[in-house]
């Protein structure tokens, strides 16, 4: 009986460690997505005159190409779940949604940043 109890405890610890590793991976992906969203918002602040060009999926800003390459390099599953950027030119409100799908996940995860960019 003691061997059975000991074995159950070991199996529980292994399951707990696997769950902890999955949580750390998810936190890493979420922090990368947050950084990437803030990075493109910073670029949009610098290039405020061309703000409407940053809309995705139909954006034409040259700054989107290297940023999209970084998103694809740093996050898994972004080819099937591309980021979305909506720009309201009238109010200057910008919404950046970065999507990714970790391995073994059934649905994509997302990180959304909303800000307002106006000309001084």
Short mmCIF file of C-alpha atoms in Angstrom, two decimals:
data_model
loop_
_atom_site.label_atom_id
_atom_site.label_comp_id
_atom_site.label_asym_id
_atom_site.label_seq_id
_atom_site.Cartn_x
_atom_site.Cartn_y
_atom_site.Cartn_z
CA UNK A 1 0.00 0.00 0.00
CA UNK A 2 2.85 2.40 0.79
CA UNK A 3 4.39 1.78 -2.66
CA UNK A 4 1.01 2.57 -4.25
CA UNK A 5 0.70 5.83 -2.30
CA UNK A 6 4.29 6.77 -3.15
CA UNK A 7 3.70 6.02 -6.85
CA UNK A 8 0.55 8.14 -6.91
CA UNK A 9 2.47 11.02 -5.32
CA UNK A 10 5.24 10.77 -7.92
CA UNK A 11 2.70 10.73 -10.77
CA UNK A 12 0.98 13.79 -9.29
CA UNK A 13 4.30 15.65 -9.12
CA UNK A 14 5.07 14.79 -12.75
CA UNK A 15 1.63 16.09 -13.79
CA UNK A 16 2.15 19.25 -11.76
CA UNK A 17 5.53 19.86 -13.39
CA UNK A 18 4.08 19.37 -16.88
CA UNK A 19 1.33 21.90 -16.14
CA UNK A 20 3.90 24.38 -14.78
CA UNK A 21 5.97 24.09 -17.97
CA UNK A 22 2.86 24.71 -20.09
CA UNK A 23 2.01 27.80 -18.03
CA UNK A 24 5.53 29.20 -18.42
CA UNK A 25 5.37 28.69 -22.19
CA UNK A 26 2.00 30.45 -22.38
CA UNK A 27 3.32 33.37 -20.31
CA UNK A 28 6.32 33.65 -22.64
CA UNK A 29 4.09 33.74 -25.73
CA UNK A 30 1.82 36.32 -24.10
CA UNK A 31 4.74 38.59 -23.17
CA UNK A 32 6.14 38.31 -26.71
CA UNK A 33 2.73 39.20 -28.17
CA UNK A 34 2.44 42.20 -25.85
CA UNK A 35 5.92 43.39 -26.81
CA UNK A 36 5.14 43.02 -30.53
CA UNK A 37 1.85 44.94 -30.20
CA UNK A 38 3.62 47.75 -28.32
CA UNK A 39 6.39 47.77 -30.92
CA UNK A 40 4.03 48.40 -33.86
CA UNK A 41 2.12 51.00 -31.85
CA UNK A 42 5.42 52.81 -31.26
CA UNK A 43 6.13 52.76 -34.98
CA UNK A 44 2.65 54.11 -35.64
CA UNK A 45 3.27 56.98 -33.21
CA UNK A 46 6.41 57.93 -35.12
CA UNK A 47 4.62 57.68 -38.49
CA UNK A 48 1.34 59.38 -37.49
CA UNK A 49 0.83 61.00 -40.89
CA UNK A 50 0.45 57.56 -42.51
CA UNK A 51 -1.64 56.04 -39.73
CA UNK A 52 -4.36 54.70 -42.06
CA UNK A 53 -1.76 52.62 -43.96
CA UNK A 54 -1.19 50.43 -40.90
CA UNK A 55 -4.57 48.69 -41.03
CA UNK A 56 -4.32 44.93 -41.35
CA UNK A 57 -5.11 42.76 -43.23
CA UNK A 58 -5.08 45.37 -46.03
CA UNK A 59 -2.25 47.61 -44.81
CA UNK A 60 0.36 48.97 -47.15
CA UNK A 61 2.89 50.55 -44.78
CA UNK A 62 6.44 49.39 -45.46
CA UNK A 63 6.98 49.12 -41.69
CA UNK A 64 4.48 46.23 -41.53
CA UNK A 65 6.68 43.80 -43.47
CA UNK A 66 9.54 43.49 -40.95
CA UNK A 67 7.07 43.58 -38.06
CA UNK A 68 5.03 40.74 -39.56
CA UNK A 69 8.26 38.75 -40.03
CA UNK A 70 9.04 39.23 -36.32
CA UNK A 71 5.54 38.11 -35.35
CA UNK A 72 5.93 34.96 -37.46
CA UNK A 73 9.39 34.26 -36.00
CA UNK A 74 8.53 34.74 -32.34
CA UNK A 75 5.05 33.21 -32.07
CA UNK A 76 3.76 29.81 -33.22
CA UNK A 77 0.71 29.43 -35.44
CA UNK A 78 0.66 33.00 -36.73
CA UNK A 79 0.52 31.96 -40.39
CA UNK A 80 -2.98 30.59 -39.86
CA UNK A 81 -3.88 33.36 -37.38
CA UNK A 82 -2.41 36.64 -38.70
CA UNK A 83 -2.39 39.77 -36.53
CA UNK A 84 -5.11 42.37 -36.98
CA UNK A 85 -4.75 46.13 -36.80
CA UNK A 86 -7.76 48.43 -37.02
CA UNK A 87 -7.32 52.18 -37.33
CA UNK A 88 -10.12 54.69 -36.93
CA UNK A 89 -8.71 57.68 -38.81
CA UNK A 90 -11.38 60.04 -37.47
CA UNK A 91 -10.66 59.43 -33.78
CA UNK A 92 -7.12 58.05 -33.98
CA UNK A 93 -8.09 54.91 -32.05
CA UNK A 94 -5.85 51.97 -32.91
CA UNK A 95 -6.51 48.36 -31.95
CA UNK A 96 -3.73 45.80 -32.40
CA UNK A 97 -4.62 42.13 -31.91
CA UNK A 98 -1.81 39.59 -32.06
CA UNK A 99 -2.95 35.98 -32.43
CA UNK A 100 -0.96 32.77 -31.97
CA UNK A 101 -1.71 29.11 -31.49
CA UNK A 102 0.62 27.16 -29.22
CA UNK A 103 1.39 23.53 -30.03
CA UNK A 104 -1.33 21.18 -28.78
CA UNK A 105 -3.81 24.07 -28.31
CA UNK A 106 -7.26 23.68 -29.78
CA UNK A 107 -7.89 27.40 -30.29
CA UNK A 108 -5.72 30.45 -30.94
CA UNK A 109 -4.78 32.78 -28.10
CA UNK A 110 -4.79 36.56 -28.48
CA UNK A 111 -3.35 39.73 -27.01
CA UNK A 112 -5.09 43.03 -27.75
CA UNK A 113 -3.73 46.53 -27.23
CA UNK A 114 -5.89 49.63 -27.73
CA UNK A 115 -4.53 53.16 -27.87
CA UNK A 116 -5.33 56.53 -29.32
CA UNK A 117 -2.84 58.22 -31.65
CA UNK A 118 -3.54 61.83 -32.56
CA UNK A 119 -1.52 64.52 -34.27
CA UNK A 120 -0.43 67.32 -31.95
#
